[in-house]
């Protein structure tokens, strides 16, 4: 089960609309819509997550008086933290290291991945999370291996990734190496 699946289950249980949840959570209807569709997930340490949890609790407790705010929070947090098996904090630290080591700006990465550079900045600062971390990881790895690698010295690539020089010669293998390195 994913975060957005669980959120939609809670909305059904609460017998409420997205608009009602937005009001109860003090979030915009657009934000709730993006969460419901799986386009975005809240930062578990942020105000949006806290507001969403409080809003859900307020609505769900009318239908199920035994449910607790902590139960809702833990249920959603577990699905966000799981991030498809990738430790998000480690991923961000490694992504920052990769961008510095390969001298890639947020503007360049955003342009190459078809993201707004401010969204890249928010991801790196922890204000936003890609809804599908694996897809984002794969896109970064593809860009590094198939577009950026030609501009870099093989020794620089190997130094950052800690890989064998032969990996750099095979772009598909390099892509896999970058993807694995970022997600480990």
mmCIF file of C-alpha atoms in Angstrom:
data_model
loop_
_atom_site.group_PDB
_atom_site.id
_atom_site.type_symbol
_atom_site.label_atom_id
_atom_site.label_comp_id
_atom_site.label_asym_id
_atom_site.label_seq_id
_atom_site.Cartn_x
_atom_site.Cartn_y
_atom_site.Cartn_z
ATOM 1 C CA UNK A 1 0.000 0.000 0.000
ATOM 2 C CA UNK A 2 1.206 3.514 -0.799
ATOM 3 C CA UNK A 3 0.729 6.782 1.040
ATOM 4 C CA UNK A 4 -1.908 7.989 -1.409
ATOM 5 C CA UNK A 5 -3.802 4.667 -1.204
ATOM 6 C CA UNK A 6 -3.931 4.934 2.588
ATOM 7 C CA UNK A 7 -4.959 8.590 2.439
ATOM 8 C CA UNK A 8 -7.796 7.728 0.063
ATOM 9 C CA UNK A 9 -8.873 4.898 2.393
ATOM 10 C CA UNK A 10 -8.992 7.343 5.301
ATOM 11 C CA UNK A 11 -11.070 9.780 3.243
ATOM 12 C CA UNK A 12 -13.543 6.999 2.429
ATOM 13 C CA UNK A 13 -13.692 5.952 6.085
ATOM 14 C CA UNK A 14 -14.290 9.548 7.142
ATOM 15 C CA UNK A 15 -17.016 9.883 4.503
ATOM 16 C CA UNK A 16 -15.685 13.300 3.588
ATOM 17 C CA UNK A 17 -14.696 15.136 0.455
ATOM 18 C CA UNK A 18 -11.266 16.465 -0.457
ATOM 19 C CA UNK A 19 -12.605 19.957 0.157
ATOM 20 C CA UNK A 20 -13.667 19.026 3.698
ATOM 21 C CA UNK A 21 -10.276 17.458 4.387
ATOM 22 C CA UNK A 22 -8.527 20.542 3.010
ATOM 23 C CA UNK A 23 -10.529 22.754 5.365
ATOM 24 C CA UNK A 24 -9.965 20.485 8.374
ATOM 25 C CA UNK A 25 -6.238 20.214 7.577
ATOM 26 C CA UNK A 26 -5.790 23.900 6.743
ATOM 27 C CA UNK A 27 -4.226 22.857 3.420
ATOM 28 C CA UNK A 28 -5.225 23.847 -0.093
ATOM 29 C CA UNK A 29 -7.525 21.654 -2.137
ATOM 30 C CA UNK A 30 -4.729 21.425 -4.724
ATOM 31 C CA UNK A 31 -2.319 20.023 -2.146
ATOM 32 C CA UNK A 32 -4.859 17.422 -1.033
ATOM 33 C CA UNK A 33 -5.486 16.538 -4.683
ATOM 34 C CA UNK A 34 -1.745 16.026 -5.341
ATOM 35 C CA UNK A 35 -1.461 13.845 -2.235
ATOM 36 C CA UNK A 36 -4.501 11.789 -3.259
ATOM 37 C CA UNK A 37 -3.177 11.211 -6.777
ATOM 38 C CA UNK A 38 0.295 10.288 -5.557
ATOM 39 C CA UNK A 39 1.993 13.279 -7.202
ATOM 40 C CA UNK A 40 3.374 14.512 -3.907
ATOM 41 C CA UNK A 41 3.887 13.363 -0.329
ATOM 42 C CA UNK A 42 4.314 15.622 2.699
ATOM 43 C CA UNK A 43 7.494 15.843 4.711
ATOM 44 C CA UNK A 44 6.780 13.870 7.898
ATOM 45 C CA UNK A 45 8.491 16.580 9.961
ATOM 46 C CA UNK A 46 6.605 19.428 8.315
ATOM 47 C CA UNK A 47 3.514 21.473 8.989
ATOM 48 C CA UNK A 48 1.606 19.908 6.088
ATOM 49 C CA UNK A 49 1.945 16.430 7.553
ATOM 50 C CA UNK A 50 0.902 17.644 11.008
ATOM 51 C CA UNK A 51 -2.083 19.489 9.538
ATOM 52 C CA UNK A 52 -3.104 16.508 7.432
ATOM 53 C CA UNK A 53 -2.932 14.186 10.431
ATOM 54 C CA UNK A 54 -4.966 16.567 12.617
ATOM 55 C CA UNK A 55 -7.528 17.093 9.866
ATOM 56 C CA UNK A 56 -7.919 13.365 9.250
ATOM 57 C CA UNK A 57 -8.238 12.708 12.965
ATOM 58 C CA UNK A 58 -10.932 15.357 13.331
ATOM 59 C CA UNK A 59 -12.942 13.826 10.498
ATOM 60 C CA UNK A 60 -12.264 10.136 11.222
ATOM 61 C CA UNK A 61 -13.003 10.360 14.944
ATOM 62 C CA UNK A 62 -16.620 11.214 14.068
ATOM 63 C CA UNK A 63 -16.939 7.830 12.321
ATOM 64 C CA UNK A 64 -14.603 5.806 14.560
ATOM 65 C CA UNK A 65 -14.266 7.166 18.110
ATOM 66 C CA UNK A 66 -11.565 4.579 18.915
ATOM 67 C CA UNK A 67 -9.095 5.874 16.325
ATOM 68 C CA UNK A 68 -6.237 8.022 17.614
ATOM 69 C CA UNK A 69 -4.306 10.814 15.963
ATOM 70 C CA UNK A 70 -1.102 8.900 16.697
ATOM 71 C CA UNK A 71 -2.456 5.814 14.889
ATOM 72 C CA UNK A 72 -3.205 7.890 11.800
ATOM 73 C CA UNK A 73 0.166 9.631 11.978
ATOM 74 C CA UNK A 74 2.142 6.399 12.363
ATOM 75 C CA UNK A 75 0.210 4.680 9.587
ATOM 76 C CA UNK A 76 0.925 7.466 7.111
ATOM 77 C CA UNK A 77 4.479 8.090 8.332
ATOM 78 C CA UNK A 78 5.386 4.430 7.849
ATOM 79 C CA UNK A 79 4.277 4.582 4.221
ATOM 80 C CA UNK A 80 6.163 7.813 3.543
ATOM 81 C CA UNK A 81 9.337 6.714 5.325
ATOM 82 C CA UNK A 82 9.326 3.434 3.452
ATOM 83 C CA UNK A 83 9.951 5.452 0.271
ATOM 84 C CA UNK A 84 10.103 2.297 -1.797
ATOM 85 C CA UNK A 85 13.007 0.934 0.250
ATOM 86 C CA UNK A 86 15.191 4.051 -0.022
ATOM 87 C CA UNK A 87 16.326 5.916 3.087
ATOM 88 C CA UNK A 88 15.313 9.426 2.097
ATOM 89 C CA UNK A 89 17.786 11.373 4.253
ATOM 90 C CA UNK A 90 20.702 9.305 2.933
ATOM 91 C CA UNK A 91 19.409 9.726 -0.619
ATOM 92 C CA UNK A 92 19.337 13.519 -0.243
ATOM 93 C CA UNK A 93 22.827 13.609 1.304
ATOM 94 C CA UNK A 94 24.202 11.545 -1.566
ATOM 95 C CA UNK A 95 22.349 13.585 -4.175
ATOM 96 C CA UNK A 96 23.892 16.777 -2.757
ATOM 97 C CA UNK A 97 27.333 15.148 -2.822
ATOM 98 C CA UNK A 98 26.787 14.052 -6.425
ATOM 99 C CA UNK A 99 25.664 17.517 -7.516
ATOM 100 C CA UNK A 100 28.654 19.179 -5.824
ATOM 101 C CA UNK A 101 31.142 16.588 -7.055
ATOM 102 C CA UNK A 102 29.936 16.825 -10.646
ATOM 103 C CA UNK A 103 29.324 20.595 -10.478
ATOM 104 C CA UNK A 104 25.648 20.327 -11.391
ATOM 105 C CA UNK A 105 23.455 23.256 -10.425
ATOM 106 C CA UNK A 106 19.815 22.984 -9.406
ATOM 107 C CA UNK A 107 18.974 24.840 -12.623
ATOM 108 C CA UNK A 108 20.851 22.327 -14.753
ATOM 109 C CA UNK A 109 19.357 19.302 -13.001
ATOM 110 C CA UNK A 110 15.871 20.788 -13.144
ATOM 111 C CA UNK A 111 16.208 21.570 -16.842
ATOM 112 C CA UNK A 112 17.535 18.092 -17.676
ATOM 113 C CA UNK A 113 14.896 16.258 -15.616
ATOM 114 C CA UNK A 114 12.067 18.577 -16.630
ATOM 115 C CA UNK A 115 11.505 19.916 -13.110
ATOM 116 C CA UNK A 116 11.330 23.497 -11.974
ATOM 117 C CA UNK A 117 14.707 24.398 -10.387
ATOM 118 C CA UNK A 118 12.891 25.724 -7.306
ATOM 119 C CA UNK A 119 11.343 22.269 -6.856
ATOM 120 C CA UNK A 120 14.850 20.750 -6.972
ATOM 121 C CA UNK A 121 15.907 23.273 -4.307
ATOM 122 C CA UNK A 122 12.942 22.323 -2.149
ATOM 123 C CA UNK A 123 13.766 18.624 -2.515
ATOM 124 C CA UNK A 124 17.366 19.259 -1.486
ATOM 125 C CA UNK A 125 16.317 21.394 1.494
ATOM 126 C CA UNK A 126 13.791 18.805 2.681
ATOM 127 C CA UNK A 127 10.755 21.011 2.040
ATOM 128 C CA UNK A 128 9.463 18.661 -0.673
ATOM 129 C CA UNK A 129 9.747 14.992 -1.535
ATOM 130 C CA UNK A 130 9.295 13.426 -4.923
ATOM 131 C CA UNK A 131 6.167 11.267 -4.754
ATOM 132 C CA UNK A 132 7.985 8.452 -6.556
ATOM 133 C CA UNK A 133 11.529 8.451 -5.216
ATOM 134 C CA UNK A 134 12.536 5.482 -7.380
ATOM 135 C CA UNK A 135 11.493 7.257 -10.569
ATOM 136 C CA UNK A 136 13.289 10.431 -9.496
ATOM 137 C CA UNK A 137 16.389 8.371 -8.634
ATOM 138 C CA UNK A 138 16.271 6.609 -12.027
ATOM 139 C CA UNK A 139 15.936 9.951 -13.841
ATOM 140 C CA UNK A 140 18.932 11.420 -12.009
ATOM 141 C CA UNK A 141 20.991 8.289 -12.739
ATOM 142 C CA UNK A 142 20.017 8.351 -16.423
ATOM 143 C CA UNK A 143 21.014 11.994 -16.728
ATOM 144 C CA UNK A 144 24.392 11.421 -15.041
ATOM 145 C CA UNK A 145 25.220 8.310 -17.072
ATOM 146 C CA UNK A 146 23.920 9.238 -20.495
ATOM 147 C CA UNK A 147 24.321 13.010 -20.627
ATOM 148 C CA UNK A 148 26.663 14.378 -17.955
ATOM 149 C CA UNK A 149 29.303 11.615 -17.965
ATOM 150 C CA UNK A 150 30.757 12.805 -21.278
ATOM 151 C CA UNK A 151 31.671 16.128 -19.633
ATOM 152 C CA UNK A 152 33.359 14.510 -16.623
ATOM 153 C CA UNK A 153 36.701 12.890 -16.046
ATOM 154 C CA UNK A 154 36.279 9.151 -15.381
ATOM 155 C CA UNK A 155 38.439 9.539 -12.266
ATOM 156 C CA UNK A 156 35.994 12.148 -10.885
ATOM 157 C CA UNK A 157 33.063 9.805 -11.424
ATOM 158 C CA UNK A 158 34.896 6.936 -9.740
ATOM 159 C CA UNK A 159 35.984 9.142 -6.849
ATOM 160 C CA UNK A 160 32.434 10.276 -6.072
ATOM 161 C CA UNK A 161 30.780 6.888 -6.585
ATOM 162 C CA UNK A 162 33.621 4.726 -5.317
ATOM 163 C CA UNK A 163 33.398 2.543 -8.403
ATOM 164 C CA UNK A 164 35.747 0.796 -10.793
ATOM 165 C CA UNK A 165 36.900 2.747 -13.868
ATOM 166 C CA UNK A 166 35.451 0.105 -16.180
ATOM 167 C CA UNK A 167 31.949 1.010 -15.016
ATOM 168 C CA UNK A 168 32.306 4.450 -16.601
ATOM 169 C CA UNK A 169 32.880 2.945 -20.060
ATOM 170 C CA UNK A 170 29.453 1.266 -20.162
ATOM 171 C CA UNK A 171 26.739 3.931 -19.821
ATOM 172 C CA UNK A 172 23.976 1.474 -18.864
ATOM 173 C CA UNK A 173 26.181 -0.033 -16.185
ATOM 174 C CA UNK A 174 27.108 3.468 -14.985
ATOM 175 C CA UNK A 175 23.428 4.366 -14.771
ATOM 176 C CA UNK A 176 22.808 1.292 -12.637
ATOM 177 C CA UNK A 177 25.814 2.148 -10.454
ATOM 178 C CA UNK A 178 24.590 5.725 -9.884
ATOM 179 C CA UNK A 179 21.068 4.507 -9.121
ATOM 180 C CA UNK A 180 22.332 1.887 -6.652
ATOM 181 C CA UNK A 181 24.744 4.318 -5.021
ATOM 182 C CA UNK A 182 22.054 6.955 -4.489
ATOM 183 C CA UNK A 183 19.596 4.430 -3.038
ATOM 184 C CA UNK A 184 21.975 2.573 -0.710
#
